Amino acid sequence: MSTAILTGPPVAGSPLEADLRALGFDVRTANDATAAAELINAVPAQERVAVVDPRFVGHLHALRLALTDPRFPAAAVPGALTAQPAARAALTRAVGRIPVGAGTAHLTDVLTDTLTESLDRDETGLHRVELGSLVATVALTPAQREDAREAVAAVDDEAVRLRTAVKSRDGFFTTYCISPYSRYLARWCARRGLTPNQVTTASLLTALIAAGCAATGTRGGFIAAGFLLLFSFVLDCTDGQLARYSLQYSTMGAWLDATFDRAKEYAYYAGLALGAARGGDDVWALALGAMVLMTCRHVVDFSFNEANHDATANTSPTAALSGKLDSVGWTVWVRRMIVLPIGERWAMIAVLTALTTPRIVFYALLIGCALAACYTTAGRVLRSLTRRARRTDRAAQALADLADSGPLAELIARSARGRGRTGSFLAPVMAFLSAAVLLVWVIFENDPASWLTVGVAVCSALLAGAAVARPLKGALDWLVPPFFRAGEYVTILVLAARADVPGALPAAYGLVAAVAYHHYDTVYRIRGGTGAPPRWLVRATGGHEGRILVITVLAAALSPSGFTIALTALAVALALLVLIESIRFWVSSQAPAVHDEGEPA
């Protein structure tokens, strides 16, 4: 429920009340500041309240942006402001501070402006809407009103609304091949009362059907899979555009959008692997390798961004060069395409699926994503080394949460605490060695399914504990989580591949998918400002070093077929554990409504 209070001189014939009702507000009027204060206080604290000057002249979409966007506790344009429950107390204080009596006309003549300035001073998170070409003003005289109406008529707010529904920064394929028409699909959905979450779910179902078509292993199935994957991506673009078009942002929507993107892509990889198997070609190792590479790429993105989220320092020369390159039109698109973002990647997968074989699809995917990962990671390493940034406690905690250290690493870290210097390169070196020692052993050892491998895994855990013994505030400490992810995922892949029995790699695929979901869920919780998953969940999953130990013990103690069964059981148990807790959290979460505007490649 939302209430709009009109306070100020009434204006005959104004469409303002009708516009406010069209936006879902119950409209009430107040003759002066005292009456407005009484009406504001009468609105229940859990409801949104808006204060609007009756002399407001502007576009309906300007009002929509100011009064209905759920992402901000308070928002304002000239002549109108809103306060959600989180900012209601500040609004009440602002109204209470307005003096009554002679000499106060300058404060109450345009009451909305006075309240807006007061909320701004209170640091309530007031959002001042960037109007661009939209009009929002308070017309104090008939001449001003006429000029404002002419300005409103000169700008098509629906065209502005459609244009701003599209991300300002996106990939080449998405910008030029999808968004020109998907925005109209978003408007069509809005006019029929569809929600972004419904479109997101439709995109997931379409991708799952595409995976099913790919799993048939027939040329017709592959062609249908390619078309359906592209249509799923169209819907994937549409849900975000619908959210921006109709301002239907939500915490649940952001989580669904981000989570389903990963689920769609990785389910499609599995469908391709199943289809290839029907044709006698086993590409499960390639499918799992593609999922590992994509997940590690994302962890690099997440870790770097969190490490520099609130870092304070001068911009590095590398970042300055990047900014100069972005000022040249063609280099912008080249650099965006090099990283193979989701639009270009899905287009490549869809076309190659329809025209070639799953093996070729995975070869192209692995080569393209490996080159993109080298390009982005090298650039970020250079930025980190040339930028003398001071990392905050918040950034260090985020990196520690992303590291996903379990009870064993925690115990080792406590015993090693104080032996290293915060800000040095010790943490990334220890993390690299933790992964490298284990991977070199399992890749080059003739029989990695042995108790010697368990001993190497213990050594890897010791190094991992040493890596997180100090706060992760060093220039390259953001590399710690990606090293841990690579060590864990690739170890599972190699042990399953070396088992050389049917079903081992599919079981490993399911296990890595479950663990990766847990890691993505951690990222999205941190992004939403709600912190990492509870420690009991991290301990229950064993942490990255605990899972590695369990898997190496299973490989040493069981036969190859028994190892496959154990991997399957572990995958199911972990998936149920992390999914139940994740769904419980996001359904009941009171995190601020957000929408992901920059999902990494």
Coordinates of C-alpha atoms in Angstrom, one line a residue:
M1 CA 0.0 0.0 0.0
S2 CA 1.3 3.5 -0.9
T3 CA 0.0 6.9 0.0
A4 CA 0.7 10.2 -1.8
I5 CA 0.1 13.5 0.0
L6 CA -0.4 16.6 -2.1
T7 CA 0.6 19.6 -0.1
G8 CA 0.6 23.1 -1.5
P9 CA -1.8 25.4 -3.5
P10 CA -4.2 23.3 -5.6
V11 CA -4.1 23.5 -9.4
A12 CA -7.4 23.2 -11.3
G13 CA -7.4 20.8 -14.2
S14 CA -4.1 19.1 -13.3
P15 CA -3.7 15.5 -14.3
L16 CA -1.4 14.9 -11.3
E17 CA -3.9 13.1 -9.1
A18 CA -4.9 10.7 -11.9
D19 CA -1.2 10.0 -12.6
L20 CA -0.5 9.2 -8.9
R21 CA -3.5 6.9 -8.8
A22 CA -2.2 5.2 -12.0
L23 CA 1.0 4.6 -10.2
G24 CA -0.9 2.9 -7.4
F25 CA -1.0 5.6 -4.8
D26 CA -3.9 6.5 -2.5
V27 CA -4.0 10.3 -2.9
R28 CA -4.7 12.7 0.1
T29 CA -4.4 16.5 0.3
A30 CA -3.1 18.8 2.9
N31 CA -3.4 22.6 3.0
D32 CA -0.3 23.4 4.9
A33 CA 2.9 21.8 6.5
T34 CA 1.1 21.0 9.8
A35 CA -1.7 19.1 8.0
A36 CA 0.9 17.3 5.9
A37 CA 2.8 16.3 9.0
E38 CA -0.4 14.9 10.5
L39 CA -1.2 12.9 7.4
I40 CA 2.4 11.5 7.1
N41 CA 2.3 10.4 10.7
A42 CA -1.1 8.8 10.2
V43 CA 0.2 6.5 7.4
P44 CA 1.3 3.1 8.9
A45 CA 5.1 2.9 9.4
Q46 CA 5.4 -0.2 7.1
E47 CA 3.9 1.6 4.1
R48 CA 5.6 3.9 1.5
V49 CA 4.6 7.5 1.6
A50 CA 5.1 10.2 -1.0
V51 CA 4.9 14.0 -0.7
V52 CA 4.1 15.8 -4.0
D53 CA 3.5 19.5 -4.7
P54 CA 0.2 20.0 -6.6
R55 CA 2.1 22.4 -8.9
F56 CA 4.3 19.6 -10.2
V57 CA 4.6 19.5 -14.0
G58 CA 6.5 16.7 -15.6
H59 CA 6.5 13.3 -17.3
L60 CA 4.7 10.4 -15.8
H61 CA 7.9 8.4 -16.0
A62 CA 9.7 11.0 -14.0
L63 CA 7.1 10.5 -11.2
R64 CA 7.4 6.7 -11.6
L65 CA 11.2 6.8 -11.2
A66 CA 11.0 9.1 -8.1
L67 CA 8.1 7.4 -6.3
T68 CA 8.0 3.7 -7.2
D69 CA 11.6 2.4 -7.5
P70 CA 12.0 -0.1 -4.7
R71 CA 15.8 0.0 -4.6
F72 CA 16.2 3.2 -2.7
P73 CA 14.9 4.0 0.8
A74 CA 14.1 7.5 -0.3
A75 CA 14.1 9.2 -3.7
A76 CA 13.2 12.6 -5.1
V77 CA 12.8 14.8 -8.2
P78 CA 11.9 18.5 -8.1
G79 CA 8.4 18.7 -6.6
A80 CA 8.1 15.0 -5.5
L81 CA 9.7 12.7 -3.0
T82 CA 9.1 9.3 -1.5
A83 CA 10.2 7.5 1.6
Q84 CA 10.0 3.7 2.1
P85 CA 9.6 2.2 5.6
A86 CA 13.4 2.3 6.1
A87 CA 13.4 6.1 5.6
R88 CA 10.0 6.9 7.3
A89 CA 11.6 7.9 10.6
A90 CA 13.9 10.3 8.8
L91 CA 10.9 11.8 7.0
T92 CA 9.0 12.2 10.2
R93 CA 12.0 14.0 11.8
A94 CA 12.3 16.3 8.7
V95 CA 8.6 17.3 8.9
G96 CA 9.0 17.9 12.7
R97 CA 11.9 20.3 12.1
I98 CA 9.9 22.6 9.9
P99 CA 9.0 25.8 12.0
V100 CA 5.5 27.2 12.0
G101 CA 4.6 30.8 12.0
A102 CA 5.8 34.1 10.5
G103 CA 8.9 34.1 8.5
T104 CA 8.7 30.4 7.5
A105 CA 7.1 30.8 4.1
H106 CA 10.4 30.2 2.3
L107 CA 10.5 26.7 3.9
T108 CA 6.9 25.7 3.2
D109 CA 6.2 27.4 -0.1
V110 CA 7.7 24.3 -1.9
L111 CA 7.6 21.9 1.0
T112 CA 8.9 19.0 -1.1
D113 CA 12.2 20.7 -1.7
T114 CA 12.7 21.5 2.0
L115 CA 12.0 17.9 3.0
T116 CA 14.3 16.6 0.2
E117 CA 17.2 18.8 1.5
S118 CA 16.5 17.6 5.1
L119 CA 16.6 13.9 4.1
D120 CA 19.8 14.5 2.2
R121 CA 21.4 16.0 5.3
D122 CA 20.2 13.0 7.4
E123 CA 22.2 10.6 5.1
T124 CA 19.2 8.3 4.6
G125 CA 20.4 7.1 1.3
L126 CA 18.3 9.6 -0.6
H127 CA 18.5 9.0 -4.4
R128 CA 18.2 12.0 -6.6
V129 CA 16.8 10.7 -9.9
E130 CA 18.9 11.6 -13.0
L131 CA 16.2 12.8 -15.3
G132 CA 18.1 13.3 -18.5
S133 CA 15.7 14.6 -21.1
L134 CA 12.6 14.0 -18.8
V135 CA 10.9 17.0 -17.2
A136 CA 10.1 17.4 -13.5
T137 CA 9.5 20.9 -12.1
V138 CA 7.3 23.0 -9.8
A139 CA 5.6 25.7 -11.8
L140 CA 4.9 28.6 -9.5
T141 CA 3.2 30.9 -12.1
P142 CA 0.9 30.3 -15.1
A143 CA 3.8 31.2 -17.5
Q144 CA 6.1 28.7 -15.9
R145 CA 3.4 26.1 -16.1
E146 CA 2.9 26.7 -19.8
D147 CA 6.6 26.5 -20.5
A148 CA 6.9 23.3 -18.5
R149 CA 4.0 21.7 -20.4
E150 CA 5.7 22.6 -23.7
A151 CA 8.9 21.0 -22.5
V152 CA 6.9 17.9 -21.5
A153 CA 5.3 17.7 -24.9
A154 CA 8.6 18.0 -26.7
V155 CA 9.9 14.8 -25.1
D156 CA 8.4 11.3 -25.6
D157 CA 8.7 9.7 -22.2
E158 CA 7.7 6.3 -23.5
A159 CA 10.7 6.4 -25.9
V160 CA 12.9 7.4 -23.0
R161 CA 11.5 4.6 -20.9
L162 CA 12.2 2.1 -23.6
R163 CA 15.7 3.3 -24.2
T164 CA 16.6 3.3 -20.5
A165 CA 15.2 -0.3 -20.1
V166 CA 18.4 -1.4 -21.9
K167 CA 21.7 -1.6 -20.1
S168 CA 23.9 1.3 -20.8
R169 CA 26.9 -1.0 -21.0
D170 CA 26.5 -4.4 -22.7
G171 CA 28.2 -6.7 -25.2
F172 CA 28.2 -6.1 -29.0
F173 CA 25.9 -9.0 -29.8
T174 CA 23.4 -8.1 -27.1
T175 CA 23.5 -4.4 -28.0
Y176 CA 23.0 -4.7 -31.7
C177 CA 21.4 -8.1 -32.2
I178 CA 19.1 -8.6 -29.2
S179 CA 18.2 -5.3 -27.4
P180 CA 16.8 -3.5 -30.5
Y181 CA 13.7 -5.8 -30.3
S182 CA 13.8 -7.4 -26.9
R183 CA 12.9 -4.0 -25.3
Y184 CA 9.6 -4.2 -27.2
L185 CA 9.1 -7.7 -25.9
A186 CA 9.7 -6.3 -22.4
R187 CA 7.0 -3.7 -22.9
W188 CA 4.6 -6.3 -24.3
C189 CA 5.2 -8.3 -21.1
A190 CA 4.7 -5.3 -18.9
R191 CA 1.3 -4.4 -20.5
R192 CA 0.1 -7.9 -19.9
G193 CA 1.1 -7.9 -16.2
L194 CA 3.9 -10.4 -16.5
T195 CA 6.7 -10.1 -14.0
P196 CA 10.5 -10.3 -14.5
N197 CA 10.6 -13.4 -12.4
Q198 CA 8.1 -15.1 -14.7
V199 CA 10.2 -14.2 -17.7
T200 CA 13.3 -15.4 -16.0
T201 CA 11.6 -18.8 -15.3
A202 CA 10.5 -19.0 -18.9
S203 CA 14.1 -18.4 -20.0
L204 CA 15.3 -21.2 -17.7
L205 CA 12.6 -23.6 -19.0
T206 CA 13.5 -22.8 -22.6
A207 CA 17.2 -23.4 -22.0
L208 CA 16.4 -26.8 -20.3
I209 CA 14.3 -27.8 -23.3
A210 CA 17.3 -26.7 -25.5
A211 CA 19.5 -29.0 -23.4
G212 CA 17.0 -31.8 -23.8
C213 CA 17.1 -31.3 -27.6
A214 CA 20.9 -31.4 -27.6
A215 CA 20.8 -34.6 -25.6
T216 CA 19.0 -36.4 -28.4
G217 CA 22.2 -36.5 -30.3
T218 CA 20.5 -36.0 -33.7
R219 CA 21.2 -33.2 -36.2
G220 CA 17.6 -32.0 -35.9
G221 CA 18.0 -31.9 -32.1
F222 CA 21.2 -29.9 -32.3
I223 CA 19.6 -27.4 -34.7
A224 CA 16.5 -27.0 -32.4
A225 CA 18.9 -26.7 -29.4
G226 CA 20.8 -23.8 -31.1
F227 CA 17.6 -21.9 -31.9
L228 CA 16.1 -22.5 -28.4
L229 CA 19.3 -21.4 -26.7
L230 CA 19.3 -18.1 -28.6
F231 CA 15.6 -17.6 -27.7
S232 CA 16.4 -18.3 -24.1
F233 CA 19.0 -15.6 -24.2
V234 CA 16.4 -13.2 -25.7
L235 CA 14.2 -13.9 -22.7
D236 CA 17.2 -13.5 -20.4
C237 CA 17.7 -10.0 -21.8
T238 CA 14.0 -9.3 -21.6
D239 CA 13.6 -10.0 -17.9
G240 CA 16.2 -7.3 -16.9
Q241 CA 14.7 -4.9 -19.4
L242 CA 11.2 -5.6 -18.0
A243 CA 12.5 -4.9 -14.5
R244 CA 14.0 -1.6 -15.6
Y245 CA 10.9 -0.7 -17.8
S246 CA 8.4 -1.3 -15.0
L247 CA 10.8 -0.8 -12.0
Q248 CA 10.0 -4.3 -10.7
Y249 CA 13.2 -4.8 -8.9
S250 CA 13.5 -7.4 -6.1
T251 CA 16.1 -9.3 -4.2
M252 CA 14.5 -12.6 -5.3
G253 CA 14.6 -11.4 -8.9
A254 CA 18.3 -10.5 -8.8
W255 CA 19.1 -14.0 -7.3
L256 CA 17.0 -15.8 -9.8
D257 CA 18.4 -13.9 -12.8
A258 CA 22.0 -14.5 -11.7
T259 CA 21.6 -18.1 -10.6
F260 CA 19.5 -19.2 -13.6
D261 CA 22.1 -17.9 -16.0
R262 CA 24.6 -20.4 -14.6
A263 CA 22.1 -23.2 -14.4
K264 CA 21.1 -22.7 -18.0
E265 CA 24.6 -22.7 -19.4
Y266 CA 25.8 -25.6 -17.4
A267 CA 22.7 -27.7 -18.0
Y268 CA 23.2 -27.1 -21.7
Y269 CA 26.8 -28.3 -21.5
A270 CA 25.5 -31.5 -19.9
G271 CA 22.9 -31.8 -22.7
L272 CA 25.7 -31.6 -25.3
A273 CA 27.7 -34.2 -23.5
L274 CA 24.7 -36.6 -23.4
G275 CA 24.0 -36.0 -27.1
A276 CA 27.6 -36.7 -28.0
A277 CA 27.5 -39.9 -25.9
R278 CA 24.5 -41.1 -28.0
G279 CA 26.7 -40.7 -31.0
G280 CA 29.6 -42.6 -29.5
D281 CA 31.7 -39.6 -28.5
D282 CA 32.6 -39.2 -24.8
V283 CA 33.1 -35.4 -24.2
W284 CA 32.2 -35.3 -20.5
A285 CA 35.8 -34.3 -19.6
L286 CA 35.5 -31.4 -22.0
A287 CA 32.1 -30.4 -20.6
L288 CA 33.4 -30.5 -17.0
G289 CA 36.5 -28.6 -18.1
A290 CA 34.3 -25.9 -19.7
M291 CA 32.3 -25.5 -16.5
V292 CA 35.4 -25.4 -14.4
L293 CA 37.0 -22.7 -16.6
M294 CA 33.8 -20.6 -16.6
T295 CA 33.4 -20.8 -12.9
C296 CA 37.0 -19.9 -12.2
R297 CA 36.7 -16.9 -14.6
H298 CA 33.7 -15.7 -12.6
V299 CA 35.5 -16.1 -9.3
V300 CA 38.4 -14.0 -10.7
D301 CA 35.8 -11.3 -11.6
F302 CA 34.1 -11.5 -8.2
S303 CA 37.2 -11.5 -6.2
F304 CA 38.9 -8.6 -8.0
N305 CA 35.7 -6.5 -7.7
E306 CA 35.2 -7.2 -4.0
A307 CA 38.9 -6.5 -3.3
N308 CA 38.6 -3.1 -4.9
H309 CA 35.0 -2.4 -4.0
D310 CA 35.9 0.4 -1.6
A311 CA 39.7 0.6 -2.0
T312 CA 41.1 4.2 -1.8
A313 CA 44.2 5.2 -3.8
N314 CA 45.2 7.0 -7.0
T315 CA 44.2 5.3 -10.3
S316 CA 46.9 3.0 -11.7
P317 CA 48.6 3.7 -15.0
T318 CA 47.0 0.5 -16.4
A319 CA 43.5 1.8 -15.5
A320 CA 44.3 5.2 -17.0
L321 CA 45.4 3.5 -20.3
S322 CA 42.1 1.4 -20.2
G323 CA 40.2 4.6 -19.8
K324 CA 41.9 6.2 -22.8
L325 CA 41.2 3.1 -24.9
D326 CA 37.5 3.3 -24.0
S327 CA 37.4 6.8 -25.4
V328 CA 38.1 5.4 -28.9
G329 CA 34.8 4.0 -30.2
W330 CA 36.0 0.8 -32.0
T331 CA 38.3 -0.3 -29.2
V332 CA 35.4 -0.3 -26.7
W333 CA 33.6 -3.0 -28.7
V334 CA 36.8 -5.0 -29.5
R335 CA 37.7 -5.1 -25.8
R336 CA 34.2 -6.2 -24.8
M337 CA 34.1 -8.9 -27.4
I338 CA 37.6 -10.2 -26.4
V339 CA 36.3 -11.3 -23.0
L340 CA 33.6 -13.4 -24.7
P341 CA 30.7 -12.1 -22.6
I342 CA 27.5 -14.1 -22.3
G343 CA 25.9 -12.8 -25.5
E344 CA 28.8 -13.6 -27.8
R345 CA 29.5 -16.9 -25.9
W346 CA 25.9 -18.1 -26.2
A347 CA 25.7 -17.1 -29.9
M348 CA 28.9 -19.0 -30.6
I349 CA 27.6 -22.1 -28.8
A350 CA 24.2 -21.9 -30.5
V351 CA 25.7 -21.6 -34.0
L352 CA 28.3 -24.3 -33.5
T353 CA 25.7 -26.6 -32.0
A354 CA 23.5 -26.3 -35.0
L355 CA 26.4 -26.6 -37.6
T356 CA 29.0 -28.9 -36.0
T357 CA 29.5 -31.4 -33.2
P358 CA 29.5 -31.1 -29.4
R359 CA 33.3 -31.8 -29.4
I360 CA 33.9 -28.8 -31.7
V361 CA 31.6 -26.7 -29.5
F362 CA 33.6 -27.5 -26.4
Y363 CA 37.0 -27.0 -28.2
A364 CA 35.9 -23.6 -29.3
L365 CA 34.5 -22.7 -25.9
L366 CA 37.6 -23.8 -24.0
I367 CA 40.0 -22.0 -26.4
G368 CA 37.9 -18.8 -26.4
C369 CA 37.3 -18.7 -22.7
A370 CA 40.9 -19.5 -21.9
L371 CA 42.1 -16.6 -24.0
A372 CA 39.6 -14.3 -22.5
A373 CA 40.6 -15.4 -19.0
C374 CA 44.2 -14.8 -19.7
Y375 CA 43.4 -11.3 -21.1
T376 CA 41.2 -10.2 -18.2
T377 CA 43.4 -11.8 -15.4
A378 CA 46.6 -10.3 -16.8
G379 CA 45.0 -6.8 -16.9
R380 CA 43.8 -7.1 -13.4
V381 CA 47.1 -8.3 -12.1
L382 CA 48.8 -5.3 -13.8
R383 CA 46.3 -2.9 -12.3
S384 CA 46.8 -4.4 -8.8
L385 CA 50.5 -4.2 -9.0
T386 CA 50.6 -0.6 -10.3
R387 CA 47.8 0.7 -8.0
R388 CA 48.9 1.4 -4.4
A389 CA 45.5 0.8 -3.0
R390 CA 44.6 0.5 0.7
R391 CA 42.2 -2.4 1.1
T392 CA 39.5 -2.2 3.8
D393 CA 38.4 -4.7 6.4
R394 CA 35.2 -5.2 4.5
A395 CA 37.2 -6.2 1.4
A396 CA 39.4 -8.6 3.4
Q397 CA 36.3 -10.2 4.9
A398 CA 34.7 -10.6 1.5
L399 CA 37.8 -12.4 0.2
A400 CA 38.0 -14.6 3.2
D401 CA 34.3 -15.6 2.7
L402 CA 35.0 -16.2 -1.0
A403 CA 37.9 -18.5 0.0
D404 CA 35.4 -20.9 1.5
S405 CA 37.9 -22.3 4.1
G406 CA 36.6 -25.1 6.2
P407 CA 37.4 -26.3 9.8
L408 CA 40.8 -27.7 8.9
A409 CA 42.0 -24.6 7.2
E410 CA 40.7 -22.5 10.1
L411 CA 42.6 -24.6 12.6
I412 CA 45.8 -24.3 10.5
A413 CA 45.3 -20.5 10.1
R414 CA 44.9 -20.0 13.8
S415 CA 48.2 -21.8 14.5
A416 CA 50.0 -19.9 11.7
R417 CA 48.5 -16.5 12.6
G418 CA 51.0 -13.7 13.1
R419 CA 53.8 -15.3 11.1
G420 CA 53.2 -13.4 7.9
R421 CA 52.9 -9.8 7.0
T422 CA 49.6 -8.4 5.9
G423 CA 49.8 -6.9 2.4
S424 CA 52.7 -9.1 1.2
F425 CA 52.5 -11.6 -1.6
L426 CA 52.6 -14.5 0.9
A427 CA 48.8 -15.3 0.7
P428 CA 48.6 -15.7 -3.1
V429 CA 51.9 -17.6 -3.2
M430 CA 50.6 -20.1 -0.5
A431 CA 47.3 -20.4 -2.3
F432 CA 49.0 -21.1 -5.6
L433 CA 51.3 -23.7 -4.1
S434 CA 48.3 -25.3 -2.4
A435 CA 46.6 -25.8 -5.7
A436 CA 49.8 -26.5 -7.7
V437 CA 51.2 -29.2 -5.4
L438 CA 48.0 -31.1 -5.5
L439 CA 47.3 -30.7 -9.2
V440 CA 50.8 -31.6 -10.3
W441 CA 50.6 -34.8 -8.3
V442 CA 47.2 -36.0 -9.4
I443 CA 47.9 -35.1 -13.1
F444 CA 51.3 -36.7 -13.4
E445 CA 51.2 -39.5 -10.8
N446 CA 50.6 -42.9 -12.4
D447 CA 48.0 -43.9 -9.8
P448 CA 46.5 -40.8 -8.1
A449 CA 43.9 -43.0 -6.4
S450 CA 46.2 -43.8 -3.6
W451 CA 46.9 -42.9 0.1
L452 CA 49.9 -40.9 -1.1
T453 CA 47.5 -38.6 -2.7
V454 CA 45.7 -38.2 0.6
G455 CA 49.0 -37.1 2.1
V456 CA 49.5 -34.6 -0.7
A457 CA 46.0 -33.3 0.0
V458 CA 46.9 -32.8 3.7
C459 CA 50.0 -30.8 2.6
S460 CA 47.7 -28.7 0.3
A461 CA 45.4 -28.0 3.2
L462 CA 48.4 -26.8 5.3
L463 CA 49.4 -24.4 2.6
A464 CA 45.7 -23.3 2.2
G465 CA 45.5 -22.6 6.0
A466 CA 48.7 -20.5 5.8
A467 CA 47.3 -18.5 2.9
V468 CA 44.3 -17.3 5.0
A469 CA 46.2 -16.9 8.3
R470 CA 46.3 -13.1 7.8
P471 CA 43.7 -10.6 6.6
L472 CA 43.6 -10.6 2.8
K473 CA 44.6 -7.0 2.1
G474 CA 47.5 -7.5 -0.2
A475 CA 47.7 -6.2 -3.8
L476 CA 47.2 -9.7 -5.2
D477 CA 45.2 -11.4 -2.4
W478 CA 42.2 -11.4 -4.6
L479 CA 43.8 -14.4 -6.4
V480 CA 43.5 -16.6 -3.3
P481 CA 39.8 -17.7 -4.0
P482 CA 40.4 -18.4 -7.7
F483 CA 43.5 -20.6 -6.9
F484 CA 41.4 -22.5 -4.3
R485 CA 38.6 -23.0 -6.8
A486 CA 40.9 -24.2 -9.6
G487 CA 42.6 -26.7 -7.2
E488 CA 39.4 -28.2 -6.0
Y489 CA 37.5 -28.4 -9.3
V490 CA 40.4 -29.7 -11.4
T491 CA 41.3 -32.3 -8.7
I492 CA 37.7 -33.7 -8.9
L493 CA 37.9 -33.7 -12.7
V494 CA 41.3 -35.5 -12.9
L495 CA 40.4 -38.1 -10.3
A496 CA 37.1 -38.9 -12.1
A497 CA 38.8 -39.0 -15.5
R498 CA 41.6 -41.3 -14.2
A499 CA 39.0 -43.6 -12.6
D500 CA 38.2 -44.6 -16.2
V501 CA 34.8 -46.1 -15.5
P502 CA 31.4 -45.2 -17.1
G503 CA 29.6 -42.6 -15.0
A504 CA 32.6 -41.2 -13.1
L505 CA 32.8 -38.0 -15.1
P506 CA 29.0 -37.3 -15.1
A507 CA 29.1 -37.8 -11.3
A508 CA 32.0 -35.4 -11.0
Y509 CA 30.1 -33.0 -13.2
G510 CA 27.2 -33.1 -10.7
L511 CA 29.5 -32.7 -7.8
V512 CA 31.3 -29.6 -9.2
A513 CA 28.0 -28.1 -10.2
A514 CA 26.7 -28.4 -6.6
V515 CA 29.9 -26.9 -5.1
A516 CA 29.9 -24.2 -7.7
Y517 CA 26.3 -23.3 -6.8
H518 CA 27.5 -22.9 -3.2
H519 CA 30.3 -20.5 -4.4
Y520 CA 28.0 -18.5 -6.6
D521 CA 25.4 -18.2 -3.8
T522 CA 28.2 -16.8 -1.5
V523 CA 29.0 -14.2 -4.1
Y524 CA 25.3 -13.0 -4.5
R525 CA 24.8 -12.8 -0.8
I526 CA 27.9 -10.6 -0.4
R527 CA 26.7 -8.5 -3.3
G528 CA 23.3 -8.1 -1.7
G529 CA 24.9 -6.7 1.4
T530 CA 23.7 -9.6 3.6
G531 CA 27.1 -11.2 4.2
A532 CA 28.3 -14.7 3.4
P533 CA 26.4 -17.9 4.1
P534 CA 26.4 -19.0 7.8
R535 CA 29.5 -20.6 9.1
W536 CA 27.6 -23.8 10.0
L537 CA 26.9 -24.3 6.3
V538 CA 30.5 -23.8 5.3
R539 CA 31.6 -26.2 8.0
A540 CA 29.0 -28.7 7.0
T541 CA 30.2 -28.7 3.4
G542 CA 33.8 -29.1 4.7
G543 CA 35.3 -26.1 3.0
H544 CA 37.3 -26.5 -0.1
E545 CA 40.2 -28.3 1.7
G546 CA 37.8 -30.6 3.5
R547 CA 36.0 -31.7 0.3
I548 CA 39.4 -32.3 -1.3
L549 CA 40.4 -34.6 1.5
V550 CA 37.1 -36.5 1.5
I551 CA 37.4 -37.0 -2.3
T552 CA 41.0 -38.2 -2.2
V553 CA 40.2 -40.6 0.7
L554 CA 37.2 -42.0 -1.3
A555 CA 39.4 -42.4 -4.4
A556 CA 42.1 -44.3 -2.3
A557 CA 39.7 -46.5 -0.3
L558 CA 37.1 -47.5 -3.0
S559 CA 37.2 -49.3 -6.3
P560 CA 36.6 -47.1 -9.4
S561 CA 33.0 -48.1 -9.6
G562 CA 32.6 -47.5 -5.8
F563 CA 34.3 -44.1 -6.2
T564 CA 31.7 -43.2 -8.9
I565 CA 28.8 -44.1 -6.6
A566 CA 30.4 -42.1 -3.7
L567 CA 30.8 -39.1 -6.0
T568 CA 27.2 -39.3 -7.0
A569 CA 26.0 -39.6 -3.3
L570 CA 28.3 -36.7 -2.3
A571 CA 26.9 -34.6 -5.2
V572 CA 23.3 -35.2 -4.2
A573 CA 24.0 -34.6 -0.5
L574 CA 25.8 -31.3 -1.1
A575 CA 23.2 -30.1 -3.6
L576 CA 20.4 -30.7 -1.2
L577 CA 22.2 -29.0 1.6
V578 CA 23.2 -25.8 -0.2
L579 CA 20.0 -25.6 -2.2
I580 CA 17.7 -25.9 0.8
E581 CA 19.6 -23.3 2.8
S582 CA 20.0 -21.0 -0.2
I583 CA 16.3 -21.1 -1.1
R584 CA 15.3 -20.6 2.6
F585 CA 17.6 -17.5 2.8
W586 CA 16.5 -15.8 -0.4
V587 CA 12.8 -16.4 0.1
S588 CA 12.9 -14.9 3.6
S589 CA 15.7 -12.4 3.0
Q590 CA 15.1 -8.8 3.9
A591 CA 18.0 -7.6 1.7
P592 CA 17.5 -4.4 -0.3
A593 CA 15.8 -4.8 -3.7
V594 CA 18.5 -4.9 -6.3
H595 CA 19.0 -5.9 -9.9
D596 CA 22.2 -7.1 -11.4
E597 CA 23.4 -4.5 -14.0
G598 CA 26.7 -6.0 -14.7
E599 CA 26.9 -9.8 -14.6
P600 CA 30.4 -10.8 -15.5
A601 CA 31.2 -12.7 -18.7

